[in-house]
mmCIF file of C-alpha atoms in Angstrom:
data_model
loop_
_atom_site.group_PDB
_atom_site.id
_atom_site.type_symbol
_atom_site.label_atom_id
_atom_site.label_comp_id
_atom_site.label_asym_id
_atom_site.label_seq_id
_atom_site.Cartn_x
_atom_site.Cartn_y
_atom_site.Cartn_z
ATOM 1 C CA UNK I 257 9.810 -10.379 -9.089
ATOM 2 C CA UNK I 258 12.089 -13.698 -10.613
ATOM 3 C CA UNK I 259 13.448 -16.272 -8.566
ATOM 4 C CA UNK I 260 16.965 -16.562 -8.889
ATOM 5 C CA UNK I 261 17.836 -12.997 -10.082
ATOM 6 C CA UNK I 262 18.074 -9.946 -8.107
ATOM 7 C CA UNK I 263 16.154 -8.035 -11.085
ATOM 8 C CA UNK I 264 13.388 -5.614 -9.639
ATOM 9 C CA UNK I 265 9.879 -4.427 -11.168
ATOM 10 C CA UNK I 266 8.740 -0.942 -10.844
ATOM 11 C CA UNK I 267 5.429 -0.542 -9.407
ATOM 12 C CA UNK I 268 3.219 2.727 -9.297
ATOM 13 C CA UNK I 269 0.144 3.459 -7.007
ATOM 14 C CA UNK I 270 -2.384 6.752 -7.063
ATOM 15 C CA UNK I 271 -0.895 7.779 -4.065
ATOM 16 C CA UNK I 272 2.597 6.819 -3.560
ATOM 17 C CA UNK I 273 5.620 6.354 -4.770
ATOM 18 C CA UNK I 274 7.256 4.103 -7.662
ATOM 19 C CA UNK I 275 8.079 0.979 -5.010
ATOM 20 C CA UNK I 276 10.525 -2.140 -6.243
ATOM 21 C CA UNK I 277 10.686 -4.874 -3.841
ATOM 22 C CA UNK I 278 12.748 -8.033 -4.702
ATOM 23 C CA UNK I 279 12.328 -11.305 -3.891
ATOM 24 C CA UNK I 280 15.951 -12.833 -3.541
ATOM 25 C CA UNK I 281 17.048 -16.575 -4.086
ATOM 26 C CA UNK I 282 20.813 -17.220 -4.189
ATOM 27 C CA UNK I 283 22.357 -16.300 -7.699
ATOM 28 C CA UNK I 284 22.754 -18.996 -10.047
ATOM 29 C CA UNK I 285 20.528 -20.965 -8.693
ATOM 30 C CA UNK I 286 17.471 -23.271 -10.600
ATOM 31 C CA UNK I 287 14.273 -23.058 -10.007
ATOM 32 C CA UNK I 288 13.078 -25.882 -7.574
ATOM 33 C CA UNK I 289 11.086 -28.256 -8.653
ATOM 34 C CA UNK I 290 8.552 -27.536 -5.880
ATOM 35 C CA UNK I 291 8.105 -24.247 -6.599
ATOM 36 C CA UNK I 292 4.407 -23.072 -8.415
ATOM 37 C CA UNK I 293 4.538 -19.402 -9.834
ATOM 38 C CA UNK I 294 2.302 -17.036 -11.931
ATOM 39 C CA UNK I 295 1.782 -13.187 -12.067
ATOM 40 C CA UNK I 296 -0.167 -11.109 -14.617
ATOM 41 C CA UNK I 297 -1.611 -7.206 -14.284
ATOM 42 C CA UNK I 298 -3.890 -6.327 -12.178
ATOM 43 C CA UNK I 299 -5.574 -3.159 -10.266
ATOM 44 C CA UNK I 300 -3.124 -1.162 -12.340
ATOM 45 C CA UNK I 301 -0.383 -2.451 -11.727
ATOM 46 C CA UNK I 302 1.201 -6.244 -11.672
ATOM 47 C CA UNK I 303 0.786 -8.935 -9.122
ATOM 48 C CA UNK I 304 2.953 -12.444 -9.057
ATOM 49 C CA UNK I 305 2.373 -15.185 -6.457
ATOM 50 C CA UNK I 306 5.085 -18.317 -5.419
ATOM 51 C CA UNK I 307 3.735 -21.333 -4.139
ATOM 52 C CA UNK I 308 5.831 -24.229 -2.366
ATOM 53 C CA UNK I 309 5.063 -27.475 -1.739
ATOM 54 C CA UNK I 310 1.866 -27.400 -3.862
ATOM 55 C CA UNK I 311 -0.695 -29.958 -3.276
ATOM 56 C CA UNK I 312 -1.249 -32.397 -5.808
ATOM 57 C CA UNK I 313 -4.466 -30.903 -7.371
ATOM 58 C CA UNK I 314 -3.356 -27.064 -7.468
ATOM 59 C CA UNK I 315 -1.212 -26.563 -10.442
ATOM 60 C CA UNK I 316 -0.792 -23.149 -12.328
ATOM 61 C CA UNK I 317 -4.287 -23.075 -14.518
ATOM 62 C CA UNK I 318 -5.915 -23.822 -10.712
ATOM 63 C CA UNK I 319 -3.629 -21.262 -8.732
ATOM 64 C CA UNK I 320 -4.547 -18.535 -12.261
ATOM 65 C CA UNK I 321 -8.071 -19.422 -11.620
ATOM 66 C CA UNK I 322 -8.145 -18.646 -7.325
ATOM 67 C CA UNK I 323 -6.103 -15.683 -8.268
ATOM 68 C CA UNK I 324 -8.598 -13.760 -10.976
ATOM 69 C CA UNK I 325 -11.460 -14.245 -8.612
ATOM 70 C CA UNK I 326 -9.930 -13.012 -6.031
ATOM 71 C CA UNK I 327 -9.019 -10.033 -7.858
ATOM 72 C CA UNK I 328 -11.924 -9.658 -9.807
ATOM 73 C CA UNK I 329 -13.710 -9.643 -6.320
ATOM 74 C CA UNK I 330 -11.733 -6.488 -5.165
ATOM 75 C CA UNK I 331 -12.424 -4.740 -8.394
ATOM 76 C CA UNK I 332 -15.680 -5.339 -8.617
ATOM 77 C CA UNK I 333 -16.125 -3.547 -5.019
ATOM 78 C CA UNK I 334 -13.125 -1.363 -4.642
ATOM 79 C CA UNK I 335 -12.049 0.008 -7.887
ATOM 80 C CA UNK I 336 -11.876 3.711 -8.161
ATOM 81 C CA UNK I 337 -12.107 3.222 -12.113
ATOM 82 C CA UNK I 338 -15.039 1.197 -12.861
ATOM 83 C CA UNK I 339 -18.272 2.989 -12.538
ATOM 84 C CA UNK I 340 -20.334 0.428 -11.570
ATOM 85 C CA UNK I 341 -17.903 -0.698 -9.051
ATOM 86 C CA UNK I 342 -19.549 -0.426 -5.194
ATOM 87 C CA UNK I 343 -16.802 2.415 -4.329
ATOM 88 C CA UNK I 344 -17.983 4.477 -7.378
ATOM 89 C CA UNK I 345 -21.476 3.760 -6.663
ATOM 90 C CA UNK I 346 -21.546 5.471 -3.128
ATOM 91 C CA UNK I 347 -19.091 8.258 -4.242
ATOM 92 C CA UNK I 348 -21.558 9.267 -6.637
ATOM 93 C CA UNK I 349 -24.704 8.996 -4.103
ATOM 94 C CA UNK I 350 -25.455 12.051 -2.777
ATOM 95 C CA UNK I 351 -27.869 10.293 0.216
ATOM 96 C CA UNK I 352 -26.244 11.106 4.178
ATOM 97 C CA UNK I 353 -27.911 7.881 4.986
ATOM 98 C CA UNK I 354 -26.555 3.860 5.589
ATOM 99 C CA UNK I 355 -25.313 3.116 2.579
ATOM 100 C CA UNK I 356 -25.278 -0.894 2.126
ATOM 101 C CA UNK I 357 -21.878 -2.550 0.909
ATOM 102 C CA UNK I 358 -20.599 -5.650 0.634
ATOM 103 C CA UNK I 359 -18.436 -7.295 3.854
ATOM 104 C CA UNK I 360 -15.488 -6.654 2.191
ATOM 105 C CA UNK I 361 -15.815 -2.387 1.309
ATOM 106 C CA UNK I 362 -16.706 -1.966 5.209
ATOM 107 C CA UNK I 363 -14.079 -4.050 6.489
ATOM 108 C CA UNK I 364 -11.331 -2.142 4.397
ATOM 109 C CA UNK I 365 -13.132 1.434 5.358
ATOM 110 C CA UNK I 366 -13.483 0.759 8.745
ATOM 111 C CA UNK I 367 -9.529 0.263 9.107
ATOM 112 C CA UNK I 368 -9.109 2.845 7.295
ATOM 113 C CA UNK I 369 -10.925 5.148 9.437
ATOM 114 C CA UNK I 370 -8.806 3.283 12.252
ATOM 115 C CA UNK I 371 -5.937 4.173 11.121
ATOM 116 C CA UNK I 372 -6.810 7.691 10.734
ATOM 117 C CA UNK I 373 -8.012 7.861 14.128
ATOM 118 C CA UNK I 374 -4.555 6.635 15.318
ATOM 119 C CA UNK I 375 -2.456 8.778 12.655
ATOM 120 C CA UNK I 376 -4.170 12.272 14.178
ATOM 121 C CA UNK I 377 -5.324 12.280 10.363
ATOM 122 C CA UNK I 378 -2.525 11.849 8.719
ATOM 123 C CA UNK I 379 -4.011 9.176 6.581
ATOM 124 C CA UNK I 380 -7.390 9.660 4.600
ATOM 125 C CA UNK I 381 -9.015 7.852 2.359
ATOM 126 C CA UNK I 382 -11.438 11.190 1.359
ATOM 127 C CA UNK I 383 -8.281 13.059 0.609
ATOM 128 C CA UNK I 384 -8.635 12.507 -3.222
ATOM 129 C CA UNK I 385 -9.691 16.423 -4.158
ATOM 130 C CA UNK I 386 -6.635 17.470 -2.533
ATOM 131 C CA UNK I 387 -4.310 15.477 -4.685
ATOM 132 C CA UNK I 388 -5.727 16.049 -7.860
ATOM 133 C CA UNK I 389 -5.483 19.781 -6.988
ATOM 134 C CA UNK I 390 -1.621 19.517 -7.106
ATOM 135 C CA UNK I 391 -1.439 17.552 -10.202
ATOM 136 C CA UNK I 392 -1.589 13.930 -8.833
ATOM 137 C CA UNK I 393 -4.907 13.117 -10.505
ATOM 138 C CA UNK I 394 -6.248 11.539 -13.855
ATOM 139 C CA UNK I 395 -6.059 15.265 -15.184
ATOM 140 C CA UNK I 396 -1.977 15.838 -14.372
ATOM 141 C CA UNK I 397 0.143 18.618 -13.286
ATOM 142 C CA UNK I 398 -2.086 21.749 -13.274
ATOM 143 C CA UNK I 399 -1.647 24.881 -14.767
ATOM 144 C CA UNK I 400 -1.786 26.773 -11.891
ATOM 145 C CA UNK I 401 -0.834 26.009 -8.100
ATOM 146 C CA UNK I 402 -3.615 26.119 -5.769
ATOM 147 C CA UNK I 403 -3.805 29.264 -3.401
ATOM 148 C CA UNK I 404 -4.615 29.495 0.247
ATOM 149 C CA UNK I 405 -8.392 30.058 -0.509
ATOM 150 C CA UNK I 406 -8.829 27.066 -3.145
ATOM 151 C CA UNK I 407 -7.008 25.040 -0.159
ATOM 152 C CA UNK I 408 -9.881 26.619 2.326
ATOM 153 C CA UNK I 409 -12.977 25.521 0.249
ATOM 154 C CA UNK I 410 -11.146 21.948 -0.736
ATOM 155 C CA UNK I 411 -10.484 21.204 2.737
ATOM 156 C CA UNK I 412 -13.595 21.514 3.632
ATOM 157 C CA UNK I 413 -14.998 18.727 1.258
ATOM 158 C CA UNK I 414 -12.725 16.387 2.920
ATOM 159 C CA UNK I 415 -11.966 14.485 6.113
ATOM 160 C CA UNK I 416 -12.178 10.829 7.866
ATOM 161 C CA UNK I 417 -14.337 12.214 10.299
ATOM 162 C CA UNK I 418 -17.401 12.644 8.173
ATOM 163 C CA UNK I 419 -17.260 9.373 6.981
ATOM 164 C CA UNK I 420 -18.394 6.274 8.768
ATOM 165 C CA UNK I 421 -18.352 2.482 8.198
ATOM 166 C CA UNK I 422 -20.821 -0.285 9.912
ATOM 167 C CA UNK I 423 -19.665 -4.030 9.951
ATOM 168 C CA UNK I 424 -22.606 -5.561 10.927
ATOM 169 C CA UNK I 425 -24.479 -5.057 8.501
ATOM 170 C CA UNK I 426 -21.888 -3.770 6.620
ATOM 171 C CA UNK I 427 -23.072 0.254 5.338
ATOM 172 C CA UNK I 428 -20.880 3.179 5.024
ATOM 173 C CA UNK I 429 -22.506 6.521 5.580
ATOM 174 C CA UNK I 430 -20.970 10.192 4.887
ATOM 175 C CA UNK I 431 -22.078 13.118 6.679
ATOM 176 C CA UNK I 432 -21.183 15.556 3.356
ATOM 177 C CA UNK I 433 -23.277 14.520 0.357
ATOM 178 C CA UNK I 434 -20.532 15.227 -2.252
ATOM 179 C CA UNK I 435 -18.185 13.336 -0.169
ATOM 180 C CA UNK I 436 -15.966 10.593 -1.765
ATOM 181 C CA UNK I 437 -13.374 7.881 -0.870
ATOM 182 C CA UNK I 438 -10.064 6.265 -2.875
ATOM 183 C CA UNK I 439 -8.911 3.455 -1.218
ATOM 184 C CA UNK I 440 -5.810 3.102 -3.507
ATOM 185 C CA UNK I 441 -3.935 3.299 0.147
ATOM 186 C CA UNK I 442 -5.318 0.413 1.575
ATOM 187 C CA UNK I 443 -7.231 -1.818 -1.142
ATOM 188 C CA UNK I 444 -3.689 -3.464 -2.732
ATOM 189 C CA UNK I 445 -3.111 -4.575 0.934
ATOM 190 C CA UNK I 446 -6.647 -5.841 1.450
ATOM 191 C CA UNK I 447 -6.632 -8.036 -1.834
ATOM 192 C CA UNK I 448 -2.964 -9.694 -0.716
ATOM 193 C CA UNK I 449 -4.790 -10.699 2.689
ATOM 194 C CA UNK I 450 -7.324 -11.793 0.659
ATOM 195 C CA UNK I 451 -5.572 -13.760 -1.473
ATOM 196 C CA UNK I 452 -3.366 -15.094 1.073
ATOM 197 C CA UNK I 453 -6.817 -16.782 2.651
ATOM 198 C CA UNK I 454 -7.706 -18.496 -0.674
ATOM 199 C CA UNK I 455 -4.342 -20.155 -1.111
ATOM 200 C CA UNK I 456 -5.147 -21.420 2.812
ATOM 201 C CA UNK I 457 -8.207 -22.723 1.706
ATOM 202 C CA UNK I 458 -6.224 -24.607 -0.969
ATOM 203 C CA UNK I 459 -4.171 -26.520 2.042
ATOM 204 C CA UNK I 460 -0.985 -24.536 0.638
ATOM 205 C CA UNK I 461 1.373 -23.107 3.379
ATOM 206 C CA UNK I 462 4.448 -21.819 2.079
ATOM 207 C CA UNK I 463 3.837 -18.944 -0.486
ATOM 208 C CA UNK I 464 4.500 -15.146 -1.377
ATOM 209 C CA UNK I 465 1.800 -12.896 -3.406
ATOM 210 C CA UNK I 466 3.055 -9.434 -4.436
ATOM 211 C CA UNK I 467 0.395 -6.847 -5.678
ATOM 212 C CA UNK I 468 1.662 -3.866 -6.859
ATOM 213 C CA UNK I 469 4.792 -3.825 -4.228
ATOM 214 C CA UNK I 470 2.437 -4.831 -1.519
ATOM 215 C CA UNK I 471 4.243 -8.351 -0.435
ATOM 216 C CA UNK I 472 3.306 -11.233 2.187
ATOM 217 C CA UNK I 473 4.825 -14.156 2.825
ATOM 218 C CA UNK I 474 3.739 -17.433 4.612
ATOM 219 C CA UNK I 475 5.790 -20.465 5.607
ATOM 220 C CA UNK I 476 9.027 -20.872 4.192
ATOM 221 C CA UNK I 477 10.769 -20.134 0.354
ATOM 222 C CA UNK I 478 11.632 -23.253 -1.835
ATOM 223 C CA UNK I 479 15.326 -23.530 -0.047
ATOM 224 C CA UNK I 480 13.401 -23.686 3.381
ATOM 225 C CA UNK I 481 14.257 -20.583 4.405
ATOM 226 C CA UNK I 482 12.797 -17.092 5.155
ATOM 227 C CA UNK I 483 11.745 -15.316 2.301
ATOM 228 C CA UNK I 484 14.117 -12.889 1.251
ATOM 229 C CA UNK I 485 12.984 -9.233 0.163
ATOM 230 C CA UNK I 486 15.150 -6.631 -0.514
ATOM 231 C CA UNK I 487 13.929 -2.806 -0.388
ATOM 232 C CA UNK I 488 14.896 -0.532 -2.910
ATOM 233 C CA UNK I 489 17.144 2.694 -2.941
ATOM 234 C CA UNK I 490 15.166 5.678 -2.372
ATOM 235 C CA UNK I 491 16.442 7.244 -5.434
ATOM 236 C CA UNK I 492 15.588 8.646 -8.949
ATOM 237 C CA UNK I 493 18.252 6.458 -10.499
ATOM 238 C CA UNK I 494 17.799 2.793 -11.671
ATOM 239 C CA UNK I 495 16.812 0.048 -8.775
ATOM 240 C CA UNK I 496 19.437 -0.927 -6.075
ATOM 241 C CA UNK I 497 18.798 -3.126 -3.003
ATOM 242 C CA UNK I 498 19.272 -0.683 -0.035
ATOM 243 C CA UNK I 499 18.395 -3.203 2.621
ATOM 244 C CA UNK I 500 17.000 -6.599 2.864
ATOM 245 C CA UNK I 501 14.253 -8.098 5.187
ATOM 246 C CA UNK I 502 13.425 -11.906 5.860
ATOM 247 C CA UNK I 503 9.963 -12.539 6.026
ATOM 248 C CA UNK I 504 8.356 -15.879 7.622
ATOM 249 C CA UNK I 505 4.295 -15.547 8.540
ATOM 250 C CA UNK I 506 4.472 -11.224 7.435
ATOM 251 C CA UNK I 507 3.521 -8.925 5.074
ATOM 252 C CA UNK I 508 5.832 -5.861 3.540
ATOM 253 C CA UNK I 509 4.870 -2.519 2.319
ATOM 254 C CA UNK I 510 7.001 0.552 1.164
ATOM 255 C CA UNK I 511 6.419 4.222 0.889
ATOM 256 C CA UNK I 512 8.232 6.865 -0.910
ATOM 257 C CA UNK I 513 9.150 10.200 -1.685
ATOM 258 C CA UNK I 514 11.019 9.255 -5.221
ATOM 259 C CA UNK I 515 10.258 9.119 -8.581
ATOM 260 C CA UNK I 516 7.191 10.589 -8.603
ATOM 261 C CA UNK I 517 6.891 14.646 -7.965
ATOM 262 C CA UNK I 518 7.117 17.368 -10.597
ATOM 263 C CA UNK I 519 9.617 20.377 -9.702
ATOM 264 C CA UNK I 520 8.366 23.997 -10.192
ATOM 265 C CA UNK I 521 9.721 26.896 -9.451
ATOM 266 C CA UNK I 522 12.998 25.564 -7.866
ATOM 267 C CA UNK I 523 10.407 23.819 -5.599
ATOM 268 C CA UNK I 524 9.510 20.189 -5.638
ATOM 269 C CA UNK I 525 6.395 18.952 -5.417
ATOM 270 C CA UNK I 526 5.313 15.423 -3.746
ATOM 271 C CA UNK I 527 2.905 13.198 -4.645
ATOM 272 C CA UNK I 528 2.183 12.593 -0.720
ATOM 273 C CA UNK I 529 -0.080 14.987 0.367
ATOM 274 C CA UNK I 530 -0.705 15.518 3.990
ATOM 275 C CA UNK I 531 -4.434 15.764 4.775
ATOM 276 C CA UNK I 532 -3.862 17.940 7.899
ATOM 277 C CA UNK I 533 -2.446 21.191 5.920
ATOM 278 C CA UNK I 534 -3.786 19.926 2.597
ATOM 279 C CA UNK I 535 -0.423 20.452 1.186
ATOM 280 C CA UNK I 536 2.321 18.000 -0.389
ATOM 281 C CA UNK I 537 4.841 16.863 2.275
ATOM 282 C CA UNK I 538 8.043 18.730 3.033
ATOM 283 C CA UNK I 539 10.571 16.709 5.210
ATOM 284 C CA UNK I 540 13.587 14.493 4.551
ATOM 285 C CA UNK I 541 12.098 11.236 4.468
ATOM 286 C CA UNK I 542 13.084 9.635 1.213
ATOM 287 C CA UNK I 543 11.144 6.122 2.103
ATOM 288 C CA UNK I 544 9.513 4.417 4.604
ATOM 289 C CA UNK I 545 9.267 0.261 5.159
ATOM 290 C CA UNK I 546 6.386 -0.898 7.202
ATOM 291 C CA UNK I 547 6.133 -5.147 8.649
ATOM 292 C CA UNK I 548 2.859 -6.028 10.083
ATOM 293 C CA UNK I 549 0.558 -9.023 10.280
ATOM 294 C CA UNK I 550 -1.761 -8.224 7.451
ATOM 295 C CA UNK I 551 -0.815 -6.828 3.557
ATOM 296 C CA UNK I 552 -3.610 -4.330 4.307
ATOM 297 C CA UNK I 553 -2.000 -2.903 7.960
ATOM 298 C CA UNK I 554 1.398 -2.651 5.934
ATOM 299 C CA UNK I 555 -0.201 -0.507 3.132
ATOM 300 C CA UNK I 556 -1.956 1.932 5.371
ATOM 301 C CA UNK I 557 0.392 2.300 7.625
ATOM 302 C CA UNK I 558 3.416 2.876 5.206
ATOM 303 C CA UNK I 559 1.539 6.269 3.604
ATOM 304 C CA UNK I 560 0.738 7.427 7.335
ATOM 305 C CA UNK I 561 3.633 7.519 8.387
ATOM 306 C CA UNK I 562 5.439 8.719 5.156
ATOM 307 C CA UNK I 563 2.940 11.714 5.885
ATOM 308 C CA UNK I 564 4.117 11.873 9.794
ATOM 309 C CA UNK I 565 8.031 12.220 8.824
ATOM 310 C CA UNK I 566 10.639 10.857 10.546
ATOM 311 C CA UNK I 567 10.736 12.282 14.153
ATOM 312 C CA UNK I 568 6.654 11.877 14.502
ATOM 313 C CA UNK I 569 6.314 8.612 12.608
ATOM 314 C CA UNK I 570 9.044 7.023 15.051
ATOM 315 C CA UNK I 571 7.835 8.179 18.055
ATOM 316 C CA UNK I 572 4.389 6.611 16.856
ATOM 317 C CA UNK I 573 5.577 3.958 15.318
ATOM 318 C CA UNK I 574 7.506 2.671 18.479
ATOM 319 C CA UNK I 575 4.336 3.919 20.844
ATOM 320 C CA UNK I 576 2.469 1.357 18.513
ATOM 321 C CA UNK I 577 5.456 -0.959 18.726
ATOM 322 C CA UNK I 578 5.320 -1.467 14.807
ATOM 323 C CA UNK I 579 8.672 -3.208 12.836
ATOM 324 C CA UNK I 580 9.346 0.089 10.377
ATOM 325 C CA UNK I 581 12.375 1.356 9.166
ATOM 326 C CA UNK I 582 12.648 5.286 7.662
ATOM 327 C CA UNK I 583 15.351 6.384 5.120
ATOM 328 C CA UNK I 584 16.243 9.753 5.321
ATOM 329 C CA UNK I 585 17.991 11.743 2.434
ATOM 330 C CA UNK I 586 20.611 13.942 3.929
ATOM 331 C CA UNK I 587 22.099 15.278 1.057
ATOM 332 C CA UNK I 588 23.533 12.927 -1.286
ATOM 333 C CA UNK I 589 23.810 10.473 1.377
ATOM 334 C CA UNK I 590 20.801 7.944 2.969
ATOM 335 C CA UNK I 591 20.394 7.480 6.429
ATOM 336 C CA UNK I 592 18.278 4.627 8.433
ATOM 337 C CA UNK I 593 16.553 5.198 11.455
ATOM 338 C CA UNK I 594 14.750 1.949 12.442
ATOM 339 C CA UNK I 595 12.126 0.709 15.461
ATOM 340 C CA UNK I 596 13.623 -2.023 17.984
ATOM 341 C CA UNK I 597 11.073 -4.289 16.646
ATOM 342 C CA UNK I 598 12.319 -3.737 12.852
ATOM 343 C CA UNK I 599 15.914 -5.031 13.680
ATOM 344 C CA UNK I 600 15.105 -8.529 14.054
ATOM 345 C CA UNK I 601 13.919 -8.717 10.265
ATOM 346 C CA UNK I 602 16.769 -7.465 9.249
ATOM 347 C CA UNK I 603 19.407 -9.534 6.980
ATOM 348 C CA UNK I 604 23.140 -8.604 7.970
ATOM 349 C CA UNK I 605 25.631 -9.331 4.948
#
């Protein structure tokens, strides 16, 4: 994201959708003078962070600095990738007992698991097998489809519920040896909250990080305002602004049905697989736009209830009383259904 542009940066996770979200300043305008901001690639992807009203000692080499441990912190423990990293580690232990991990792995798996619990499953970090099956994996599209029996035996490897997570002191433990967990959902959002407490620790109150798409915002933007974020067109074509939020003190997170799928057979195939049938989701959500408290409540939340559809997610969604707004394709044309608590966010031209 630029200040002062309304340009957009495409963004891909394992498990979701391309995502742009923009951060908006008014066109034309310069750069204040009070405004810090890096970015640089992380976790895949690309992260950029705005600070205003920097103290005196924090200037870009310090801000670079706080940033790369911080991320070199969630990579070290969370990365799916690295081999020696703490996920990878207890993926490839075969032991049904306490399994110790840092603070930080139990804290993200035990929300996880929470927000599984409140989904009915419809989000699961152990539901990796299933989407490499259909061709969302390292290895690609496959050759062949899978068939009702290869969805049997896969199905069977996975599921929240024979996984659990300790905080104190912290241990994970899996009741299926070969069991393994992604958090590709739900790690992005962890390392924003994360990084959002070391900029607090550097006495700076007004800021917005962005990892990967997964955006929070504190305080106010250099024109002492809101932030401004605008939330892409659900479509295949180049990015649009479809809606924008304003953000004060909240954190962001979009899932989506576009851009990434492969079409076979007349059929279309989506990279969101629903752990309950095992199979890619089939409904006319195009995107969904989650607001919460924390970067890592956003994240999970967006991919359950992109799972959960439209009619389900609401009804959860406003059960749960959650800000969330789902775009629906009909057609050609795109549809909004939002919560009541999503309208308030909302910027009206």
């Amino acid at each position: 994201m630029r200040a002062c542009s309304s340009s957009g940066r495409r963004v891909v996770g394992a498990n979701r959708a391309f995502i742009t979200l923009l951060a908006l300043l008014a066109a034309g305008c310069a750069r204040a003078p009070q405004e810090l901001a890096i970015s640089g690639p992380t976790m895949g992807t690309t992260y950029s962070i705005k600070v205003v009203s920097a103290p005196d000692d924090l200037d870009a080499n310090a801000l670079r600095r706080a940033a790369d441990e911080v991320l070199a912190r969630i990579d070290r423990s969370m990365s799916g990738y690295r081999p020696d990293s703490e996920i990878s580690r207890f993926n490839a232990s075969l032991s049904t007992d306490w399994y110790e991990v840092s603070a930080d792995l139990a804290i993200v798996v035990d929300y996880a698991l929470q927000v599984s619990r409140q989904s009915g499953g419809a989000f699961d970090i152990t539901v990796g097998p299933l989407v490499a099956a259909w061709g969302f994996g390292d290895e690609g599209e496959p050759v062949d489809l899978p068939d009702d029996a290869q969805l049997a035996e896969l199905k069977a490897r996975v599921g929240y519920d024979k996984l659990q997570a300790r905080l104190d002191p912290p241990a994970l433990r899996k009741s299926k040896a070969t069991l393994s967990v992604n958090l590709n959902g739900v790690a992005p959002g962890y390392a924003v909250d994360l990084m959002a407490q070391r900029l607090r620790d550097l006495h700076v109150s007004h800021f917005m990080i962005d990892i990967g798409g997964e955006v929070l915002a504190r305080g106010d933007n250099a024109r002492g305002e809101p932030w401004r974020i605008a939330v892409e067109q659900p479509v295949d074509a180049e990015p649009e602004p479809y809606a924008i939020v304003q953000l004060k003190d909240a954190a962001v997170t979009t899932s989506g049905e576009y851009r990434h799928y492969y079409d076979r057979d007349g059929h279309r195939y989506s990279h969101t697989i629903d752990p309950r049938t095992g199979r890619p989701v089939e409904h006319s959500l195009a995107s969904v736009v989650v607001i919460g408290p924390t970067s890592m409540h956003t994240d999970a939340w967006a991919t359950a209830l992109n799972v959960l559809g439209v009619e389900a997610g609401r009804e959860l969604a406003v059960r749960l009383a959650m800000p969330v707004m789902f775009i629906e394709a009909r057609g050609a044309e795109l549809h909004s259904v939002v919560t009541p608590q999503f309208e308030p966010y909302v910027v009206v031209p």
